[in-house]
Every structure is written in structure tokens, then in C-alpha cells.
CSV table of C-alpha atoms in Angstrom, one decimal:
chain,number,residue,atom,x,y,z
A,24,MET,CA,-6.5,-4.7,-47.4
A,25,LEU,CA,-5.4,-2.9,-44.3
A,26,SER,CA,-6.3,0.7,-43.8
A,27,PHE,CA,-5.2,3.1,-41.2
A,28,VAL,CA,-7.2,5.9,-39.7
A,29,SER,CA,-5.6,8.8,-38.0
A,30,PHE,CA,-7.2,10.7,-35.2
A,31,SER,CA,-6.8,14.5,-34.8
A,32,GLN,CA,-4.8,15.6,-31.8
A,33,PRO,CA,-5.4,18.7,-29.7
A,34,THR,CA,-3.4,21.6,-31.1
A,35,ASP,CA,-3.4,23.5,-27.8
A,36,TYR,CA,0.1,23.3,-26.4
A,37,ALA,CA,-1.3,23.7,-22.9
A,38,TYR,CA,-3.0,20.4,-23.3
A,39,HIS,CA,0.4,18.7,-23.7
A,40,ASP,CA,2.0,20.7,-21.0
A,41,SER,CA,-0.6,20.0,-18.3
A,42,THR,CA,-0.9,17.0,-16.0
A,43,ARG,CA,-3.9,14.8,-16.9
A,44,HIS,CA,-5.7,12.2,-14.8
A,45,HIS,CA,-8.6,9.8,-15.1
A,46,PRO,CA,-11.7,12.2,-15.5
A,47,ASP,CA,-13.5,10.4,-12.6
A,48,VAL,CA,-10.8,11.0,-10.1
A,49,GLU,CA,-9.2,14.2,-11.4
A,50,ASP,CA,-10.7,16.3,-8.5
A,51,LEU,CA,-9.9,13.7,-5.9
A,52,MET,CA,-6.3,14.8,-6.2
A,53,ASP,CA,-7.3,17.8,-4.0
A,54,ILE,CA,-8.5,15.7,-1.1
A,55,ASP,CA,-5.3,16.3,0.7
A,56,SER,CA,-4.7,20.0,0.6
A,57,GLY,CA,-1.3,21.0,-0.4
A,58,SER,CA,-0.6,17.7,-2.2
A,59,THR,CA,-1.0,17.4,-6.0
A,60,LEU,CA,0.0,14.9,-8.6
A,61,THR,CA,2.9,15.6,-11.0
A,62,CYS,CA,4.7,13.7,-13.8
A,63,PRO,CA,8.4,13.5,-14.7
A,64,GLY,CA,9.5,16.5,-16.7
A,65,GLU,CA,6.9,18.9,-15.2
A,66,THR,CA,8.2,22.2,-14.0
A,67,ILE,CA,7.8,23.0,-10.3
A,68,THR,CA,8.4,26.3,-8.7
A,69,VAL,CA,10.4,27.3,-5.6
A,70,GLN,CA,13.2,25.2,-4.0
A,71,SER,CA,14.3,21.7,-5.1
A,72,GLY,CA,13.9,18.7,-2.8
A,73,HIS,CA,13.8,14.9,-3.2
A,74,GLY,CA,12.3,13.7,-6.4
A,75,THR,CA,13.2,16.8,-8.3
A,76,TYR,CA,16.2,18.3,-10.1
A,77,VAL,CA,17.2,21.8,-11.4
A,78,ASP,CA,17.6,22.6,-15.1
A,79,LYS,CA,18.2,26.2,-16.2
A,80,GLU,CA,17.0,27.6,-12.9
A,81,GLU,CA,13.8,25.6,-13.1
A,82,VAL,CA,12.8,22.9,-10.6
A,83,ILE,CA,11.6,19.8,-12.5
A,84,ALA,CA,10.0,16.6,-11.2
A,85,SER,CA,12.1,13.5,-11.8
A,86,VAL,CA,9.4,11.0,-10.8
A,87,ALA,CA,5.7,10.6,-11.0
A,88,GLY,CA,4.0,11.2,-7.6
A,89,THR,CA,2.5,13.7,-5.2
A,90,VAL,CA,4.0,17.1,-4.6
A,91,GLU,CA,4.6,17.9,-0.9
A,92,ARG,CA,5.5,21.4,0.3
A,93,VAL,CA,7.2,22.5,3.4
A,94,ASN,CA,7.5,26.3,3.3
A,95,LYS,CA,9.4,26.9,0.1
A,96,LEU,CA,10.9,23.4,-0.2
A,97,VAL,CA,9.1,21.1,-2.6
A,98,THR,CA,9.6,17.3,-2.8
A,99,VAL,CA,7.9,14.7,-5.0
A,100,ARG,CA,6.8,11.5,-3.3
A,101,ALA,CA,6.9,8.8,-5.9
A,102,ILE,CA,3.7,6.8,-6.6
A,103,ARG,CA,5.6,3.5,-6.8
A,104,THR,CA,8.2,3.4,-4.1
A,105,ARG,CA,9.1,1.6,-1.0
A,106,TYR,CA,7.7,2.8,2.3
A,107,ASN,CA,9.7,5.5,4.1
A,108,PRO,CA,9.1,5.0,7.8
A,109,GLU,CA,8.8,7.5,10.6
A,110,VAL,CA,8.9,7.0,14.4
A,111,GLY,CA,5.3,6.4,15.6
A,112,ASP,CA,4.0,5.0,12.3
A,113,LEU,CA,1.6,2.1,12.5
A,114,VAL,CA,2.6,-0.7,10.1
A,115,VAL,CA,1.3,-4.2,9.1
A,116,GLY,CA,4.1,-6.7,8.3
A,117,ARG,CA,4.9,-10.3,7.8
A,118,ILE,CA,7.5,-12.3,9.7
A,119,THR,CA,10.2,-13.4,7.3
A,120,GLU,CA,12.8,-14.8,9.8
A,121,VAL,CA,12.7,-16.0,13.4
A,122,GLN,CA,15.9,-15.6,15.3
A,123,PRO,CA,16.8,-16.4,18.9
A,124,ARG,CA,16.5,-12.7,20.0
A,125,ARG,CA,14.6,-11.0,17.2
A,126,TRP,CA,12.2,-11.4,14.3
A,127,LYS,CA,12.7,-9.9,10.9
A,128,VAL,CA,9.6,-8.4,9.4
A,129,ASP,CA,8.7,-7.5,5.9
A,130,ALA,CA,7.1,-4.0,6.2
A,131,ASN,CA,7.4,-2.9,2.5
A,132,SER,CA,10.4,-0.8,3.3
A,133,ARG,CA,13.9,-0.9,1.7
A,134,GLN,CA,15.0,-3.5,4.2
A,135,ASP,CA,13.4,-5.8,6.7
A,136,ALA,CA,12.3,-4.3,10.0
A,137,VAL,CA,13.5,-5.8,13.3
A,138,LEU,CA,11.2,-6.8,16.1
A,139,MET,CA,13.3,-7.5,19.2
A,140,LEU,CA,11.8,-10.1,21.5
A,141,SER,CA,12.1,-7.7,24.4
A,142,SER,CA,9.6,-5.5,22.5
A,143,VAL,CA,7.0,-8.3,22.0
A,144,ASN,CA,4.0,-9.2,24.0
A,145,LEU,CA,3.1,-12.3,21.9
A,146,PRO,CA,5.2,-15.5,22.1
A,147,GLY,CA,5.6,-18.2,19.5
A,148,GLY,CA,6.1,-16.2,16.3
A,149,VAL,CA,6.1,-18.4,13.1
A,150,GLN,CA,7.6,-17.4,9.8
A,151,GLY,CA,4.8,-16.1,7.6
A,152,ASP,CA,2.7,-14.8,10.5
A,153,LEU,CA,1.2,-11.3,10.0
A,154,LEU,CA,1.3,-8.7,12.7
A,155,VAL,CA,0.5,-5.0,13.4
A,156,ALA,CA,3.2,-3.0,15.2
A,157,GLU,CA,4.5,0.5,15.7
A,158,VAL,CA,7.8,2.0,14.5
A,159,GLN,CA,9.8,2.6,17.7
A,160,ALA,CA,13.3,3.7,16.5
A,161,PHE,CA,15.9,3.1,13.8
A,162,PHE,CA,19.2,1.2,13.8
A,163,SER,CA,22.4,2.6,12.5
A,164,ASP,CA,22.0,0.9,9.1
A,165,GLY,CA,18.5,2.5,8.7
A,166,ALA,CA,16.4,-0.6,9.5
A,167,MET,CA,13.4,0.2,11.6
A,168,SER,CA,12.9,-1.2,15.1
A,169,LEU,CA,9.3,-2.2,15.8
A,170,HIS,CA,7.4,-2.9,19.1
A,171,THR,CA,4.1,-4.6,20.0
A,172,ARG,CA,4.0,-3.9,23.7
A,173,SER,CA,0.4,-2.5,23.6
A,174,LEU,CA,-2.4,-5.1,23.5
A,175,LYS,CA,-3.8,-3.4,20.4
A,176,TYR,CA,-0.8,-4.6,18.5
A,177,GLY,CA,0.2,-8.2,17.8
A,178,LYS,CA,-0.5,-11.1,15.5
A,179,LEU,CA,-3.4,-10.9,13.0
A,180,ARG,CA,-6.1,-13.5,12.3
A,181,ASN,CA,-9.4,-13.9,10.7
A,182,GLY,CA,-8.9,-11.8,7.6
A,183,GLN,CA,-6.9,-11.1,4.5
A,184,LEU,CA,-4.1,-8.7,3.5
A,185,VAL,CA,-4.5,-6.0,0.8
A,186,ILE,CA,-1.4,-4.3,-0.6
A,187,VAL,CA,-1.6,-0.7,-2.0
A,188,PRO,CA,1.0,2.0,-2.7
A,189,SER,CA,2.0,3.4,0.7
A,190,VAL,CA,1.6,7.0,-0.7
A,191,LEU,CA,-2.2,6.4,-0.8
A,192,VAL,CA,-2.6,5.7,3.0
A,193,ARG,CA,-3.2,9.0,4.7
A,194,ARG,CA,-2.2,9.7,8.3
A,195,LEU,CA,-5.3,9.5,10.5
A,196,LYS,CA,-6.1,10.0,14.2
A,197,SER,CA,-6.8,6.3,14.3
A,198,HIS,CA,-5.8,3.6,11.8
A,199,PHE,CA,-8.1,1.0,13.4
A,200,ILE,CA,-11.5,1.3,11.6
A,201,SER,CA,-14.7,-0.7,12.3
A,202,LEU,CA,-17.3,-0.8,9.4
A,203,PRO,CA,-21.0,-1.4,10.1
A,204,CYS,CA,-20.9,-4.6,8.0
A,205,GLY,CA,-18.9,-6.5,10.7
A,206,VAL,CA,-15.5,-5.8,9.2
A,207,ASN,CA,-12.4,-4.3,10.9
A,208,LEU,CA,-9.7,-2.4,9.0
A,209,ILE,CA,-6.1,-1.7,10.0
A,210,LEU,CA,-4.6,0.9,7.6
A,211,GLY,CA,-0.9,0.4,7.8
A,212,LEU,CA,1.1,3.4,6.7
A,213,ASN,CA,3.4,1.1,4.8
A,214,GLY,CA,0.6,0.3,2.3
A,215,TYR,CA,-0.3,-3.1,4.0
A,216,ILE,CA,-4.0,-3.1,4.9
A,217,TRP,CA,-5.6,-5.8,7.1
A,218,VAL,CA,-9.3,-6.6,6.5
A,219,SER,CA,-10.7,-8.9,9.1
A,220,LYS,CA,-13.7,-10.1,11.0
A,221,HIS,CA,-15.1,-7.7,13.6
A,222,ILE,CA,-14.3,-8.4,17.3
A,223,PRO,CA,-17.3,-7.6,19.6
A,224,ASP,CA,-16.6,-5.3,22.5
A,225,SER,CA,-17.4,-8.0,25.0
A,226,ASP,CA,-14.6,-10.2,23.6
A,227,GLN,CA,-12.0,-7.5,23.8
A,228,GLY,CA,-9.4,-6.7,26.4
A,229,ASP,CA,-9.1,-3.5,28.3
A,230,GLU,CA,-7.3,-1.8,25.5
A,231,GLY,CA,-9.6,-2.8,22.7
A,232,PHE,CA,-7.8,-6.0,21.6
A,233,ASP,CA,-8.6,-9.7,22.1
A,234,ALA,CA,-6.0,-10.6,24.7
A,235,GLU,CA,-6.5,-14.4,24.5
A,236,ALA,CA,-6.3,-14.3,20.7
A,237,VAL,CA,-2.8,-12.9,20.9
A,238,TYR,CA,-1.5,-16.3,21.7
A,239,SER,CA,-3.5,-18.2,19.1
A,240,ASN,CA,-2.4,-19.3,15.6
A,241,GLN,CA,-5.8,-20.5,14.6
A,242,ASN,CA,-8.5,-18.6,12.7
A,243,ASP,CA,-12.0,-18.6,14.0
A,244,ASN,CA,-14.9,-20.0,12.1
A,245,ILE,CA,-16.2,-17.2,9.8
A,246,ASP,CA,-19.7,-17.3,8.4
A,247,ILE,CA,-20.4,-16.8,4.7
A,248,ALA,CA,-21.9,-13.4,5.2
A,249,THR,CA,-18.8,-12.1,7.0
A,250,ARG,CA,-16.5,-13.6,4.4
A,251,SER,CA,-18.5,-11.9,1.7
A,252,ALA,CA,-18.3,-8.6,3.5
A,253,ILE,CA,-14.5,-9.0,3.9
A,254,SER,CA,-14.1,-9.7,0.2
A,255,ARG,CA,-16.4,-6.8,-0.8
A,256,VAL,CA,-14.3,-4.3,1.4
A,257,SER,CA,-11.1,-5.7,0.0
A,258,ASN,CA,-12.2,-5.2,-3.6
A,259,ILE,CA,-13.3,-1.6,-2.8
A,260,ILE,CA,-9.8,-0.8,-1.5
A,261,ARG,CA,-8.2,-2.4,-4.6
A,262,ILE,CA,-10.5,-0.4,-6.9
A,263,LEU,CA,-9.8,2.9,-5.2
A,264,ALA,CA,-6.0,2.2,-5.2
A,265,ASP,CA,-6.1,1.3,-8.9
A,266,GLN,CA,-7.6,4.7,-9.6
A,267,PHE,CA,-5.0,6.4,-7.3
A,268,VAL,CA,-7.6,7.6,-4.8
A,269,PRO,CA,-6.2,8.5,-1.3
A,270,LEU,CA,-7.6,6.1,1.3
A,271,THR,CA,-9.2,7.6,4.5
A,272,ASP,CA,-11.7,6.3,7.0
A,273,THR,CA,-14.4,8.6,5.7
A,274,LEU,CA,-13.9,7.7,2.0
A,275,LEU,CA,-13.9,4.0,2.7
A,276,LEU,CA,-17.2,4.3,4.7
A,277,GLU,CA,-18.8,6.3,1.9
A,278,ALA,CA,-17.6,3.8,-0.7
A,279,TYR,CA,-19.0,0.9,1.2
A,280,ASP,CA,-22.4,2.7,1.6
A,281,TRP,CA,-22.4,3.4,-2.2
A,282,VAL,CA,-21.9,-0.3,-2.9
A,283,ILE,CA,-24.6,-1.4,-0.5
A,284,GLU,CA,-27.1,1.1,-1.8
A,285,ARG,CA,-26.7,-0.2,-5.4
A,286,GLU,CA,-26.6,-3.8,-4.3
A,287,VAL,CA,-23.3,-4.5,-6.1
A,288,ASP,CA,-22.4,-8.2,-5.8
A,289,THR,CA,-18.8,-9.2,-4.9
A,290,LYS,CA,-18.2,-10.9,-8.2
A,291,ASP,CA,-19.2,-7.7,-10.1
A,292,PHE,CA,-16.1,-5.9,-8.9
A,293,VAL,CA,-14.0,-7.6,-11.6
A,294,LEU,CA,-16.0,-5.6,-14.2
A,295,GLY,CA,-14.2,-2.3,-15.1
A,296,ASP,CA,-17.4,-0.4,-15.4
A,297,VAL,CA,-18.3,-1.0,-11.7
A,298,GLY,CA,-14.9,0.4,-10.5
A,299,ASP,CA,-15.3,3.5,-12.6
A,300,ALA,CA,-18.8,4.0,-11.4
A,301,LEU,CA,-17.8,3.6,-7.8
A,302,VAL,CA,-15.0,6.2,-8.0
A,303,ALA,CA,-17.3,8.6,-9.8
A,304,GLY,CA,-20.2,8.0,-7.5
A,305,VAL,CA,-18.2,8.5,-4.3
A,306,GLY,CA,-16.6,11.6,-5.7
A,307,SER,CA,-19.9,13.2,-6.7
A,308,ASP,CA,-21.5,12.4,-3.3
A,309,ARG,CA,-18.6,14.1,-1.5
A,310,GLN,CA,-18.5,17.0,-4.0
A,311,TYR,CA,-14.8,16.8,-3.5
A,312,ARG,CA,-14.8,19.0,-0.4
């Protein structure tokens, strides 16, 4: 015989009207001051912007995402949405088409970006290659124009790509991060993150990039310890993104230190308890300042 058990529900109407998050990351929503999480149907004050609508003189969120305020104007940036580029943004992309005068690049936007060969310092692009570039301008149809004229931009090797919602990547002074474990990070504002082997300073060009490697399509030999470190960092990023934790250089460094101190093995990241403990541990260490 089947039996059904009913569970009592909170009778406080404020419970139903409030926005609720995972208990371990609830306070992390305040990492970026002025940006909070909202859900569709939640009432927002002041003026209506993108991601909102007006009903009976009330501004209501139409999508789930973060609330962004500019003076009295409020917009909601959706959690799951295509990347909305701005001039000067650093992005990681994949070449999808090679044409005589231009390359088309998947940059997680509404349409492929364009990289003109006149804006390239690396020859021999192959479909499927990954690269890091900067948004230079926009065409009349809204497609972004990229450039890789600086030696710190170009094709990517010796690593793996991690994809997260672009809303989680914060704007930083530098999106090139070196971790003490011998791993480099490139945090693309389009949500594409490149995790790779560290390049020693002696092997780099004048602008902090391996000039000779720009022209190579071959990966270097990577030892097992470095491969393990790359996998560990990639899994940390995935766990934080799954819990909707904004990604910054400081947070990633603290998360990696937390994992090393507790000697968490790479294969243990598939366990849900490890991910919850990581987010809670990093949050408690930072005291959500």
C-alpha cells in the first residue's frame, strides 16, 4: 500500500515573497556592492530598464538575474543569457570559420565575432583554434570586431576551456591571473575561461607573452602534476559557477588555498558534499566582506 506524507509549509507570507538562495552562498550575493539577485515576478523600485516591466505602477523583474542600478534606472541582467560585449572587453573565443580576409570567432555572443586579418599578429589560423582577443569596435549589424595586435593576445595552447555564465565574471584590473600551483588563468568577460600551464618569465616576450609560441599549433609536454593542477582549478571554477558565486582573482586564490589545505583530490570534486563545503568554507574565511 502506498502512503503519502505531507510536510507543513511556512505560513509566513514574507517567506514566499522573498528571494531565496542556497544557504551557503546567500551572503555571497553581496560581493559586488549594488548588485543583487532577483527572480521573475519580484517587485523592484524606481525606474524600469531592460529585464523589467511595469504593472500597476510597480517595476517587476521579468527574468532571473542580478539587479544593476545606474542612478534611478534599474535593469536585470539575466543569469542565463548571451554575452553582451563592450569595447575594451577581453574575450576568449574559438575560430569557427576561416575566410580570405577575416576569421569568424564564437565568443558566446548573439552572433559570431569578426577578427580581420589586418588586426591579427598570428598567422595560420585553423578552424577550432582558441584565442584571446580584445573587443575593438562594432559593425553596423551589431557583430563585434576583435583585435589581437598586442603580444599578450593570440592563440591559446597547453590548457583547457571552462565555460561559465558570463554574468559571473567580474571586471578586474587584469584578467590574466597566475596561481602559485603553476597554472595561468584568462578570465574572459564572455564567460569563456582558459586554464593553462604557467609560462615562466624567462620564456616570455617583452609584453608578458611567449612570442614564439604565437606561431605554434602544438601543445608542449605537460607533466602529470601540472595536468592535475589544471584539472583541480577547472573543477573549482565549475563548482563556484554551479553555486552562482561571482568569480574574481581573490576568490579563486582563496578557493584554491582551501582545497590544498584540506588535501582534496581532483576526483573528489564530483561529490556534491565537497562542492558545498568549498563554497561554505571560502565564504566563512572571507566573512563576506
